[in-house]
Coordinates of C-alpha atoms in Angstrom, one line a residue:
X67 CA 0.0 0.0 0.1
X68 CA 3.5 1.6 0.2
X69 CA 3.0 3.9 -3.1
X70 CA 6.4 3.6 -5.0
X71 CA 7.6 7.5 -4.6
X72 CA 7.7 7.3 -0.8
X73 CA 9.8 4.0 -2.0
X74 CA 12.5 5.6 -4.0
X75 CA 12.5 8.6 -1.4
X76 CA 13.7 5.3 1.0
X77 CA 15.4 3.8 -0.5
X78 CA 17.4 6.7 -2.0
X79 CA 18.5 7.8 1.0
X80 CA 18.6 4.5 3.0
X81 CA 23.0 4.3 3.8
X82 CA 23.2 0.4 4.6
X83 CA 26.4 0.9 6.7
X84 CA 24.7 3.6 8.9
X85 CA 22.1 0.5 9.1
X86 CA 23.9 -2.7 9.4
X87 CA 26.2 -0.6 11.5
X88 CA 23.0 -0.5 14.1
X89 CA 22.9 -4.2 14.8
X90 CA 27.0 -5.4 13.4
X91 CA 30.1 -3.7 14.4
X92 CA 31.9 -3.3 11.1
X93 CA 35.3 -3.0 10.4
X94 CA 36.9 -0.9 7.0
X95 CA 38.6 -2.9 4.4
X96 CA 39.3 -1.6 1.6
X97 CA 36.4 -0.2 -0.1
X98 CA 34.0 -3.0 2.1
X99 CA 33.0 -3.1 5.4
X100 CA 33.3 -6.6 7.2
X101 CA 31.9 -7.8 10.0
X102 CA 31.5 -11.5 12.3
X103 CA 27.9 -12.9 11.1
X104 CA 24.4 -11.7 12.5
X105 CA 22.5 -15.0 11.3
X106 CA 25.2 -17.6 12.1
X107 CA 28.5 -18.2 14.9
X108 CA 32.2 -17.9 13.3
X109 CA 34.4 -16.1 14.6
X110 CA 36.1 -14.8 11.6
X111 CA 34.5 -12.5 9.8
X112 CA 33.1 -13.2 6.8
X113 CA 29.8 -11.0 6.7
X114 CA 30.8 -8.1 3.7
X115 CA 29.0 -5.2 3.1
X116 CA 29.7 -3.1 -0.2
X117 CA 28.9 0.6 0.8
X118 CA 29.1 1.3 -3.3
X119 CA 26.9 -1.3 -4.3
X120 CA 24.5 -0.8 -1.4
X121 CA 24.4 -5.0 -1.1
X122 CA 25.6 -7.6 2.0
X123 CA 27.0 -10.9 1.8
X124 CA 28.6 -13.6 4.2
X125 CA 30.6 -16.0 2.4
X126 CA 30.5 -18.0 5.1
X127 CA 26.2 -19.0 5.1
X128 CA 25.7 -17.4 1.9
X129 CA 23.6 -15.1 3.5
X130 CA 22.8 -12.1 1.3
X131 CA 20.3 -9.0 0.2
X132 CA 20.5 -5.4 0.5
X133 CA 19.5 -2.6 3.5
X134 CA 15.8 -4.0 2.9
X135 CA 15.6 -7.3 3.1
X136 CA 18.8 -7.4 5.9
X137 CA 15.7 -5.5 8.4
X138 CA 13.4 -8.2 7.3
X139 CA 15.9 -11.0 7.9
X140 CA 17.9 -9.7 10.5
X141 CA 14.6 -8.2 12.3
X142 CA 12.0 -10.4 11.0
X143 CA 9.5 -8.1 9.5
X144 CA 8.2 -8.0 6.5
X145 CA 8.6 -5.8 3.6
X146 CA 6.2 -2.8 4.1
X147 CA 7.4 -3.1 8.3
X148 CA 10.4 -2.4 6.5
X149 CA 10.1 0.1 4.9
X150 CA 7.7 1.9 7.5
X151 CA 11.1 1.6 9.9
X152 CA 13.3 3.0 7.4
X153 CA 11.2 5.9 6.7
X154 CA 11.1 6.7 10.7
X155 CA 15.0 6.7 10.5
X156 CA 15.4 9.2 7.7
X157 CA 12.6 10.9 8.1
X158 CA 9.9 9.9 4.8
X159 CA 6.9 11.2 5.7
X160 CA 4.8 7.6 3.9
X161 CA 2.7 8.2 1.2
X162 CA 0.3 5.3 0.3
X163 CA -1.8 4.4 -2.8
X164 CA -5.8 5.4 -3.0
X165 CA -7.5 2.3 -1.1
X166 CA -11.5 1.0 -0.4
X167 CA -13.3 2.6 1.6
X168 CA -13.2 -0.3 3.8
X169 CA -9.5 -0.4 3.7
X170 CA -10.0 2.7 5.0
X171 CA -11.8 2.0 8.4
X172 CA -10.0 -1.4 8.9
X173 CA -6.5 1.1 9.3
X174 CA -8.7 3.6 11.8
X175 CA -9.6 0.4 13.6
X176 CA -6.3 -0.6 13.7
X177 CA -4.4 2.5 14.2
X178 CA -7.2 2.9 17.2
X179 CA -6.8 -0.2 19.5
X180 CA -2.7 0.3 18.6
X181 CA -3.3 3.7 20.4
X182 CA -5.7 2.5 23.0
X183 CA -2.9 -1.1 23.8
X184 CA -0.5 1.9 24.5
X185 CA -2.3 3.8 26.5
X186 CA -3.4 1.3 28.2
X187 CA 0.3 -0.1 29.0
X188 CA 1.3 3.3 30.5
X189 CA -1.4 3.4 32.6
X190 CA -1.1 0.1 33.6
X191 CA 2.9 0.7 34.7
X192 CA 2.2 3.6 36.3
X193 CA 0.1 2.1 38.7
X194 CA 2.1 -0.7 39.5
X195 CA 5.3 1.8 40.1
X196 CA 4.0 4.8 41.5
X197 CA 0.4 3.6 43.7
X198 CA -0.1 3.4 46.7
X199 CA -2.2 0.2 45.9
X200 CA 0.0 -1.2 42.8
X201 CA 2.9 -1.5 45.2
X202 CA 0.9 -3.1 48.1
X203 CA -1.3 -5.3 46.5
X204 CA 0.8 -6.4 43.2
X205 CA 3.9 -5.2 43.7
X206 CA 4.9 -7.3 47.4
X207 CA 3.1 -10.3 45.5
X208 CA 5.3 -10.2 41.9
X209 CA 8.3 -9.0 44.6
X210 CA 7.6 -12.3 46.9
X211 CA 7.7 -14.2 43.6
X212 CA 11.4 -12.7 42.8
X213 CA 10.6 -10.8 40.5
X214 CA 13.0 -7.7 40.1
X215 CA 11.6 -4.8 38.9
X216 CA 14.8 -4.6 35.4
X217 CA 12.8 -7.4 34.0
X218 CA 9.3 -6.0 34.8
X219 CA 10.5 -2.6 33.0
X220 CA 12.2 -4.2 29.8
X221 CA 8.2 -6.3 29.3
X222 CA 6.0 -2.9 30.5
X223 CA 4.0 -5.1 33.0
X224 CA 1.5 -3.5 35.3
X225 CA -1.8 -3.8 37.7
X226 CA -5.1 -2.6 37.1
X227 CA -6.4 -1.1 40.9
X228 CA -9.3 -2.5 41.9
X229 CA -11.8 0.3 41.6
X230 CA -14.2 0.1 38.9
X231 CA -13.7 2.1 35.8
X232 CA -10.7 3.2 37.1
X233 CA -8.5 2.7 34.0
X234 CA -12.0 3.2 31.5
X235 CA -12.6 6.7 33.3
X236 CA -9.0 7.7 32.1
X237 CA -9.6 6.2 28.5
X238 CA -12.9 8.5 28.1
X239 CA -11.1 11.3 29.5
X240 CA -8.6 11.1 27.3
X241 CA -11.4 11.3 24.0
X242 CA -10.5 7.8 23.1
X243 CA -13.6 6.3 21.0
X244 CA -15.7 4.7 23.5
X245 CA -17.2 2.6 21.3
X246 CA -14.3 0.4 20.3
X247 CA -12.6 0.2 24.1
X248 CA -14.9 -3.2 24.6
X249 CA -13.2 -5.2 20.9
X250 CA -10.0 -4.0 23.1
X251 CA -11.3 -6.1 26.1
X252 CA -10.1 -4.0 28.7
X253 CA -13.5 -2.3 29.6
X254 CA -16.3 -4.5 29.0
X255 CA -20.0 -4.0 29.2
X256 CA -22.1 -4.7 33.0
X257 CA -25.4 -3.6 33.8
X258 CA -25.5 -1.0 30.6
X259 CA -22.2 1.2 32.1
X260 CA -18.5 0.2 30.7
X261 CA -16.7 -1.1 33.5
X262 CA -12.6 -2.1 33.7
X263 CA -12.8 -5.7 32.6
X264 CA -9.0 -6.8 35.3
X265 CA -9.4 -5.1 37.9
X266 CA -6.7 -5.7 40.7
X267 CA -4.7 -7.7 38.6
X268 CA -1.6 -7.9 36.9
X269 CA -1.8 -7.1 34.0
X270 CA 1.4 -9.1 31.3
X271 CA 1.1 -6.4 27.6
X272 CA 1.7 -9.0 24.7
X273 CA 3.6 -7.1 22.1
X274 CA 4.0 -7.7 18.0
X275 CA 7.4 -8.7 16.2
X276 CA 7.9 -4.6 16.0
X277 CA 7.4 -4.9 19.5
X278 CA 3.5 -2.5 19.6
X279 CA 1.5 -4.1 22.0
X280 CA -1.8 -5.7 20.5
X281 CA -3.2 -7.3 23.2
X282 CA -2.9 -8.1 26.8
X283 CA -2.9 -10.7 29.6
X284 CA -4.7 -10.2 32.9
X285 CA -3.6 -12.6 36.0
X286 CA -5.0 -13.3 38.7
X287 CA -3.6 -12.7 42.3
X288 CA -2.8 -15.3 44.4
X289 CA -4.5 -17.8 44.1
X290 CA -7.9 -18.1 41.9
X291 CA -10.8 -19.8 43.4
X292 CA -13.5 -18.9 40.5
X293 CA -13.0 -16.3 38.5
X294 CA -9.9 -17.8 35.8
X295 CA -6.4 -17.6 37.0
X296 CA -6.3 -15.1 33.1
X297 CA -8.8 -13.2 31.4
X298 CA -6.8 -13.0 27.5
X299 CA -7.8 -10.4 25.2
X300 CA -10.8 -11.3 22.2
X301 CA -9.7 -11.9 19.2
X302 CA -10.7 -8.1 17.0
X303 CA -8.2 -6.7 14.4
X304 CA -4.4 -6.8 15.8
X305 CA -4.5 -9.4 18.2
X306 CA -5.3 -12.8 17.2
X307 CA -3.9 -15.8 19.6
X308 CA -3.4 -18.3 16.8
X309 CA -0.8 -15.8 15.2
X310 CA 1.4 -14.8 18.3
X311 CA 3.5 -16.4 21.0
X312 CA 4.3 -13.9 23.9
X313 CA 8.0 -12.9 24.7
X314 CA 8.6 -13.5 21.0
X315 CA 8.8 -9.1 20.4
X316 CA 11.7 -10.1 23.1
X317 CA 13.4 -13.2 22.2
X318 CA 13.6 -13.7 18.4
X319 CA 17.5 -12.4 18.4
X320 CA 18.3 -14.6 21.4
X321 CA 16.7 -17.6 18.9
X322 CA 18.4 -16.8 16.3
X323 CA 22.3 -16.8 18.1
X324 CA 21.3 -19.7 20.3
X325 CA 19.6 -21.6 17.1
X326 CA 16.9 -22.7 19.3
X327 CA 13.4 -21.2 20.7
X328 CA 12.5 -22.7 24.2
X329 CA 8.7 -22.9 24.2
X330 CA 7.3 -22.5 27.5
X331 CA 3.7 -22.2 28.6
X332 CA 2.8 -19.4 31.3
X333 CA 4.3 -15.8 30.8
X334 CA 5.8 -15.7 33.8
X335 CA 8.0 -17.9 33.5
X336 CA 9.3 -16.8 30.6
X337 CA 9.6 -13.8 32.6
X338 CA 11.4 -15.2 35.4
X339 CA 14.0 -17.5 32.1
X340 CA 14.5 -14.1 31.1
X341 CA 15.5 -12.6 34.4
X342 CA 18.0 -15.6 34.8
X343 CA 19.9 -14.6 31.9
X344 CA 17.5 -17.0 29.8
X345 CA 16.2 -14.7 26.5
X346 CA 15.8 -17.3 24.1
X347 CA 12.1 -18.5 24.7
X348 CA 8.6 -17.7 24.1
X349 CA 5.0 -18.5 25.7
X350 CA 2.3 -20.6 23.5
X351 CA -0.2 -19.5 26.6
X352 CA -1.8 -23.0 27.2
X353 CA -3.0 -23.5 24.1
X354 CA -2.2 -25.9 21.4
X355 CA 0.3 -25.0 19.0
X356 CA -1.2 -23.9 15.3
X357 CA 0.4 -23.1 12.2
X358 CA 1.3 -19.8 12.3
X359 CA 2.9 -19.8 15.4
X360 CA 5.3 -22.9 14.1
X361 CA 6.5 -20.8 11.4
X362 CA 6.4 -18.2 13.3
X363 CA 9.0 -20.6 15.5
X364 CA 10.6 -21.5 11.9
X365 CA 11.8 -18.1 10.8
X366 CA 14.3 -17.7 14.1
X367 CA 15.1 -21.6 13.8
X368 CA 14.5 -25.3 12.8
X369 CA 15.0 -26.4 17.1
X370 CA 12.1 -26.0 19.1
X371 CA 12.3 -27.8 23.1
X372 CA 9.1 -27.3 24.7
X373 CA 9.5 -27.1 28.2
X374 CA 6.6 -28.2 30.6
X375 CA 5.9 -29.6 33.7
X376 CA 6.4 -33.2 35.0
X377 CA 2.9 -34.2 35.3
X378 CA -0.3 -35.6 33.4
X379 CA -1.5 -32.6 32.5
X380 CA 1.9 -30.8 32.1
X381 CA 3.0 -34.1 28.8
X382 CA -0.8 -34.2 27.6
X383 CA -0.1 -30.0 26.6
X384 CA 2.9 -30.4 25.7
X385 CA 2.1 -33.3 23.0
X386 CA -0.7 -31.7 21.4
X387 CA -1.0 -30.4 18.2
X388 CA 3.1 -31.8 17.5
X389 CA 1.6 -33.7 14.9
X390 CA 2.2 -30.4 13.0
X391 CA 5.6 -29.5 14.2
X392 CA 7.3 -32.1 12.4
X393 CA 5.6 -31.6 9.0
X394 CA 6.8 -28.0 9.7
X395 CA 10.7 -30.1 9.7
X396 CA 10.9 -29.3 12.9
X397 CA 13.4 -30.7 15.4
X398 CA 11.3 -31.4 18.9
X399 CA 12.4 -32.1 21.6
X400 CA 10.7 -32.1 25.3
X401 CA 11.2 -31.4 28.4
X402 CA 9.3 -32.6 32.1
X403 CA 10.6 -30.1 34.8
X404 CA 10.2 -32.5 38.0
X405 CA 8.5 -32.4 41.1
X406 CA 5.4 -30.3 40.0
X407 CA 7.6 -27.8 39.9
X408 CA 7.2 -25.2 36.8
X409 CA 9.8 -23.2 34.7
X410 CA 9.4 -19.9 37.1
X411 CA 9.5 -21.6 40.2
X412 CA 12.5 -23.9 39.2
X413 CA 14.8 -21.7 37.8
X414 CA 14.6 -19.5 40.4
X415 CA 14.9 -22.7 42.9
X416 CA 18.5 -23.6 41.4
X417 CA 19.5 -20.6 39.4
X418 CA 19.8 -20.1 35.9
X419 CA 23.4 -21.8 35.4
X420 CA 21.7 -25.6 36.7
X421 CA 18.5 -25.1 35.1
X422 CA 21.1 -24.7 31.1
X423 CA 22.2 -27.7 32.6
X424 CA 19.4 -29.9 33.4
X425 CA 16.9 -29.0 30.0
X426 CA 20.3 -29.9 28.6
X427 CA 20.4 -33.6 30.1
X428 CA 16.6 -33.7 29.7
X429 CA 15.7 -33.4 26.2
X430 CA 13.6 -35.7 25.0
X431 CA 12.8 -36.7 21.4
X432 CA 9.3 -35.9 20.8
X433 CA 7.9 -39.0 19.3
X434 CA 9.5 -41.5 20.7
X435 CA 8.6 -39.7 24.4
X436 CA 5.4 -39.7 22.6
X437 CA 5.4 -43.5 21.3
X438 CA 6.5 -44.3 24.8
X439 CA 4.1 -42.6 26.4
X440 CA 1.1 -43.8 24.6
X441 CA 2.1 -47.0 25.2
X442 CA 1.8 -46.9 29.0
X443 CA -1.3 -46.4 28.5
X444 CA -2.0 -49.2 26.0
X445 CA -0.5 -51.3 28.8
X446 CA -1.8 -55.4 27.0
X447 CA -4.7 -53.9 25.7
X448 CA -3.4 -55.3 21.9
X449 CA -6.2 -52.6 20.1
X450 CA -4.9 -50.0 21.3
X451 CA -1.3 -51.1 20.5
X452 CA -2.7 -51.8 17.1
X453 CA -4.4 -48.3 17.1
X454 CA -0.7 -46.8 18.5
X455 CA 0.9 -48.3 15.2
X456 CA -1.0 -46.4 13.1
X457 CA -0.9 -43.0 15.1
X458 CA 3.1 -42.9 14.8
X459 CA 3.8 -44.0 11.7
X460 CA 0.9 -41.4 10.7
X461 CA 2.9 -39.2 11.8
X462 CA 6.0 -40.2 10.7
X463 CA 5.2 -40.5 7.1
X464 CA 5.0 -36.1 8.6
X465 CA 8.5 -36.0 7.8
X466 CA 8.1 -35.4 4.1
X467 CA 11.4 -33.8 3.3
X468 CA 13.7 -34.8 1.2
X469 CA 17.1 -34.4 3.2
X470 CA 14.9 -35.8 6.3
X471 CA 14.6 -38.6 4.6
X472 CA 17.8 -41.0 7.1
X473 CA 16.0 -39.0 10.3
X474 CA 12.9 -40.5 9.3
X475 CA 14.2 -44.0 8.4
X476 CA 16.4 -43.8 11.8
X477 CA 12.6 -43.0 13.6
X478 CA 11.1 -46.2 11.8
X479 CA 14.2 -48.1 12.9
X480 CA 13.8 -47.0 16.3
X481 CA 10.0 -47.1 16.7
X482 CA 9.5 -50.7 15.0
X483 CA 12.2 -52.0 17.8
X484 CA 9.8 -50.6 20.9
X485 CA 6.8 -51.0 18.6
X486 CA 8.4 -54.8 18.5
X487 CA 7.0 -55.4 15.0
X488 CA 8.8 -56.2 11.1
X489 CA 11.1 -53.1 10.8
X490 CA 9.6 -53.5 7.2
X491 CA 6.1 -54.0 7.3
X492 CA 5.9 -50.5 9.0
X493 CA 8.3 -49.0 6.7
X494 CA 5.5 -49.8 3.8
X495 CA 2.4 -48.6 6.6
X496 CA 4.7 -45.0 6.4
X497 CA 4.4 -44.9 3.2
X498 CA 1.0 -46.5 2.7
X499 CA 0.1 -43.9 4.6
X500 CA 2.2 -40.7 2.5
X501 CA 1.2 -41.7 -0.3
X502 CA -2.8 -41.6 1.6
X503 CA -1.3 -37.8 1.9
X504 CA -0.6 -37.3 -1.9
X505 CA -4.0 -39.3 -3.3
X506 CA -5.9 -36.3 -1.0
X507 CA -3.4 -33.1 -1.9
X508 CA -4.1 -34.4 -5.8
X509 CA -8.1 -34.1 -5.5
X510 CA -8.0 -30.6 -5.2
X511 CA -6.1 -29.7 -7.8
X512 CA -6.7 -29.3 -11.3
X513 CA -5.8 -32.9 -13.5
X514 CA -2.9 -31.7 -15.1
X515 CA -1.2 -29.8 -12.0
X516 CA -2.0 -33.4 -9.8
X517 CA -0.7 -35.2 -13.2
X518 CA 2.6 -33.4 -13.1
X519 CA 2.7 -33.9 -8.8
X520 CA 3.0 -37.2 -9.3
X521 CA 5.7 -37.4 -12.7
X522 CA 7.8 -35.3 -10.2
X523 CA 7.6 -37.7 -7.2
X524 CA 8.8 -40.8 -8.9
X525 CA 12.2 -38.6 -10.3
X526 CA 15.8 -41.0 -8.9
X527 CA 17.2 -38.5 -7.0
X528 CA 21.2 -37.9 -8.2
X529 CA 24.5 -36.8 -6.9
X530 CA 26.5 -33.9 -8.3
X531 CA 29.1 -36.1 -11.8
X532 CA 31.3 -34.5 -13.8
X533 CA 28.9 -33.3 -16.0
X534 CA 27.1 -31.4 -13.6
X535 CA 30.8 -29.5 -12.5
X536 CA 31.1 -28.8 -16.1
X537 CA 28.1 -27.3 -16.1
X538 CA 29.6 -25.0 -12.6
X539 CA 32.6 -24.0 -14.1
X540 CA 30.0 -22.3 -17.4
X541 CA 28.3 -20.8 -15.0
X542 CA 31.0 -19.4 -13.0
X543 CA 31.9 -17.3 -16.5
X544 CA 28.7 -16.6 -17.4
X545 CA 27.8 -14.4 -14.2
X546 CA 31.3 -12.7 -14.1
X547 CA 30.3 -12.2 -17.8
X548 CA 26.9 -10.4 -16.4
X549 CA 28.8 -8.9 -13.2
X550 CA 30.8 -6.9 -15.4
X551 CA 28.3 -5.7 -17.6
X552 CA 25.7 -4.5 -14.8
X553 CA 29.0 -3.0 -12.7
X554 CA 30.8 -1.3 -15.8
X555 CA 28.5 -0.9 -18.5
X556 CA 27.8 2.5 -19.1
X557 CA 31.2 3.8 -18.9
X558 CA 33.3 4.1 -21.9
X559 CA 35.2 1.2 -24.2
X560 CA 36.0 3.1 -26.9
X561 CA 35.4 6.4 -28.2
X562 CA 32.9 4.9 -29.9
X563 CA 31.2 2.1 -27.6
X564 CA 30.1 2.2 -24.3
X565 CA 31.2 -0.8 -22.1
X566 CA 27.9 -2.3 -22.4
X567 CA 27.4 -2.1 -26.4
X568 CA 31.1 -4.2 -26.7
X569 CA 29.8 -6.8 -24.7
X570 CA 26.5 -6.8 -26.5
X571 CA 29.0 -7.4 -30.1
X572 CA 30.8 -9.9 -28.8
X573 CA 28.2 -11.8 -26.9
X574 CA 26.1 -12.6 -30.4
X575 CA 29.0 -15.4 -31.7
X576 CA 28.7 -16.4 -28.4
X577 CA 26.0 -17.1 -26.9
X578 CA 25.0 -17.1 -22.8
X579 CA 23.5 -20.7 -22.2
X580 CA 22.2 -20.3 -18.3
X581 CA 18.5 -18.9 -18.9
X582 CA 18.5 -16.9 -15.6
X583 CA 21.7 -14.9 -16.8
X584 CA 20.1 -14.3 -20.0
X585 CA 17.3 -12.6 -18.4
X586 CA 19.6 -10.1 -16.2
X587 CA 21.0 -9.5 -19.4
X588 CA 18.4 -9.2 -22.2
X589 CA 17.1 -6.9 -18.6
X590 CA 19.6 -4.5 -18.8
X591 CA 20.1 -4.7 -23.2
X592 CA 16.1 -3.9 -22.5
X593 CA 16.8 -1.0 -20.5
X594 CA 19.6 0.2 -21.5
X595 CA 18.1 0.7 -25.9
X596 CA 15.7 2.9 -23.5
X597 CA 17.8 6.0 -23.3
X598 CA 17.4 4.5 -18.8
X599 CA 20.5 4.0 -16.8
X600 CA 20.4 0.2 -15.7
X601 CA 23.2 0.0 -12.6
X602 CA 23.0 -3.7 -10.4
X603 CA 21.6 -0.4 -7.8
X604 CA 19.4 1.0 -9.6
X605 CA 17.7 -2.5 -9.6
X606 CA 18.2 -3.3 -6.1
X607 CA 14.9 -3.1 -4.8
X608 CA 13.4 -4.9 -8.4
X609 CA 9.9 -6.0 -7.9
X610 CA 11.5 -9.8 -9.0
X611 CA 13.4 -11.3 -5.4
X612 CA 15.0 -13.5 -7.8
X613 CA 16.1 -11.3 -9.6
X614 CA 17.7 -8.9 -6.7
X615 CA 18.7 -11.8 -5.0
X616 CA 20.8 -12.7 -8.6
X617 CA 22.4 -9.8 -8.8
X618 CA 23.7 -9.5 -5.5
X619 CA 25.6 -13.4 -5.5
X620 CA 27.0 -11.9 -9.3
X621 CA 28.0 -8.4 -7.3
X622 CA 29.6 -9.4 -4.8
X623 CA 32.6 -11.4 -5.1
X624 CA 34.7 -12.7 -1.7
X625 CA 38.5 -11.0 -2.9
X626 CA 40.1 -7.9 -4.0
X627 CA 42.3 -6.9 -5.7
X628 CA 45.6 -6.6 -4.5
X629 CA 48.1 -4.6 -4.9
X630 CA 50.1 -5.6 -7.4
X631 CA 47.1 -3.8 -9.7
X632 CA 49.4 -0.9 -9.4
X633 CA 52.2 -2.1 -10.9
X634 CA 50.1 -4.1 -14.1
X635 CA 47.8 -1.8 -14.7
X636 CA 50.8 1.2 -15.6
X637 CA 51.8 -1.5 -18.5
X638 CA 48.4 -2.0 -19.8
X639 CA 48.0 2.2 -19.7
X640 CA 45.3 2.3 -17.5
X641 CA 45.3 5.4 -14.5
X642 CA 43.9 5.8 -11.4
X643 CA 42.9 2.4 -11.2
X644 CA 39.9 1.7 -13.3
X645 CA 40.4 -1.4 -14.1
X646 CA 37.2 -1.4 -15.8
X647 CA 38.5 -2.6 -19.0
X648 CA 40.6 -5.0 -18.1
X649 CA 38.4 -6.2 -16.0
X650 CA 35.7 -6.7 -19.0
X651 CA 37.9 -7.7 -20.9
X652 CA 39.2 -10.7 -19.5
X653 CA 36.7 -12.1 -18.6
X654 CA 35.1 -12.0 -21.5
X655 CA 38.1 -13.5 -22.3
X656 CA 37.9 -15.7 -19.7
X657 CA 34.1 -17.3 -21.8
X658 CA 35.9 -17.4 -24.6
X659 CA 38.0 -19.3 -23.9
X660 CA 35.8 -21.8 -22.0
X661 CA 32.5 -21.5 -25.0
X662 CA 35.9 -23.1 -27.3
X663 CA 36.9 -25.9 -25.5
X664 CA 33.2 -26.7 -25.3
X665 CA 33.9 -26.6 -29.0
X666 CA 36.9 -28.4 -28.8
X667 CA 35.6 -31.9 -27.0
X668 CA 32.2 -31.6 -29.2
X669 CA 34.7 -31.4 -32.0
X670 CA 36.1 -34.9 -30.7
X671 CA 33.0 -36.4 -30.1
X672 CA 32.0 -35.9 -34.4
X673 CA 35.2 -36.9 -35.7
X674 CA 34.7 -40.8 -33.7
X675 CA 32.0 -41.6 -36.0
X676 CA 33.1 -38.5 -39.1
X677 CA 33.8 -40.5 -42.7
X678 CA 37.1 -39.6 -43.5
X679 CA 36.3 -36.3 -46.0
X680 CA 34.5 -34.9 -42.9
X681 CA 37.2 -35.3 -40.5
X682 CA 39.5 -33.4 -43.1
X683 CA 36.4 -31.1 -41.7
X684 CA 36.5 -31.1 -38.7
X685 CA 40.9 -31.2 -38.5
X686 CA 40.9 -27.3 -39.8
X687 CA 38.1 -26.2 -37.7
X688 CA 40.3 -28.1 -35.1
X689 CA 43.4 -26.2 -36.4
X690 CA 40.5 -22.5 -36.4
X691 CA 39.7 -23.3 -32.8
X692 CA 43.1 -24.0 -31.4
X693 CA 44.5 -20.6 -32.9
X694 CA 40.7 -18.5 -30.8
X695 CA 42.5 -20.3 -28.3
X696 CA 45.9 -19.4 -29.4
X697 CA 44.5 -15.2 -30.0
X698 CA 42.9 -15.2 -26.3
X699 CA 45.7 -16.8 -24.4
X700 CA 48.3 -13.8 -25.3
X701 CA 45.4 -11.3 -24.4
X702 CA 45.7 -12.6 -20.9
X703 CA 47.5 -11.7 -18.1
X704 CA 47.9 -12.6 -14.0
X705 CA 45.6 -10.9 -11.3
X706 CA 46.1 -12.1 -7.8
X707 CA 43.7 -12.0 -5.7
X708 CA 44.0 -12.1 -2.4

């Protein structure tokens, strides 16, 4: 919905070093900046940022992108959220494209709900820390539970006074929309008047991924007799319980760094663990995990460790909905807290070091643990055991990614052993569930698509062979031609031609084979012929993500030209260290050499089956190719890379 003009204003003001430098310590090296990659653990810096090209690339893990994609990847923002973050940083006023009345109204409601929530959070925090009632009732209770003020401030925890309309009166006094207040759940209609819904409760604000408050959890102080222990915000335009995890805003970077997400049940579990220095933790709020919550976790890591109470209810809660986690490709482990404790009480009892050691030593594989629990419940009941076989087989059938094949086979072996059944028969049952699932999905598709999926599933896996390695070499030289085109294309080659014109002429005799590179060249040529000025930088924000990614991968190089260029350039009559022409010529010459080598190979194959007269012609062609090869080789000098 953000207008193109606003996008252009934002992208024109971006300083990639300024933005990435906010999250990564960068050190200048040559024309680029280096730092430790924020996306994977490393000791030697391989994360490279180019201020000239406005792109980054890690040569360790392969992550790459522009300023916007960095924010999307590192902060887990959506595209629009990243643009808004940059607009705020560079004081760009956001202009949105024309919207329908319904869209305008929906946005206005969302903004109003956010404003009400923000006001309420400040009200609750003020009441907790600066009112006599808040300090005496809520403050003393939280202190007794071991919570320190700094962690309460971090999570913006507060208190709703016991008076029937303390918050309501404050909201109305500040002229918030009376009709919207019940939508937030903060206020309710009772006896034909608006009253506070969370009276006398401790308030836990719930944040979205950008830190905005979208809802609240209100906990009773002490034991709940008749009233529910927690009251949560109802579903509305900004809050959907199935799509959020409590604490994810505060945990996202810690999860990314630890490469593991700890999932607990309650709000106080999250806060206590954060206070103990364990920050890669979120809470489900005691409900079954949903597909949206699992995908939120998967944004940060594939490793999920669920930490629940060790009683029967805790075990049951931990196992709910985890087939979905398997289907999403998450590696799920379970940890059950002993002695009737919960994560909150246990970390306070044993301390952070012992808690971490316990978690590391007590992880159980979800599937095997589920099987053990089910077998224990079934006892000697044959019918129940038969149902368990089917249930576990169906779970294993959901491990469907190619890279998880070995893992699935290992599960089949272990589960068959625990179930005391034939491994081959169990494998067949798992495959039957897979086939049933595919058949179900095919019924939902048009005939042609279903047929294509079926054919595709029958294709055998193959390892990289020599032919593929040769193709990779072809790919590299073609990629380099695209790189010099985008990097130097607008510079003069001679008095009559630009470098782009020179490259286009050369490619008439030596066509590009890779369709992606051919597309990039056609894109450049189209813009060039229209009188535009295509460059890597101008194409960085192209609508097609695959084009952006390919350009970044082409443009970033893990080496820099060595100081030997100072000796080489004067001999080539190049001044001011402008390497554009020699770089272009060398790239094209290596490209042409690779093409000639392939022609040699094809010529050799043709000679094996050719007649005598045809062989004479092929020998002549071989001589011509050799002459071309010698001429090109003579043009090539040696450039040392460091």
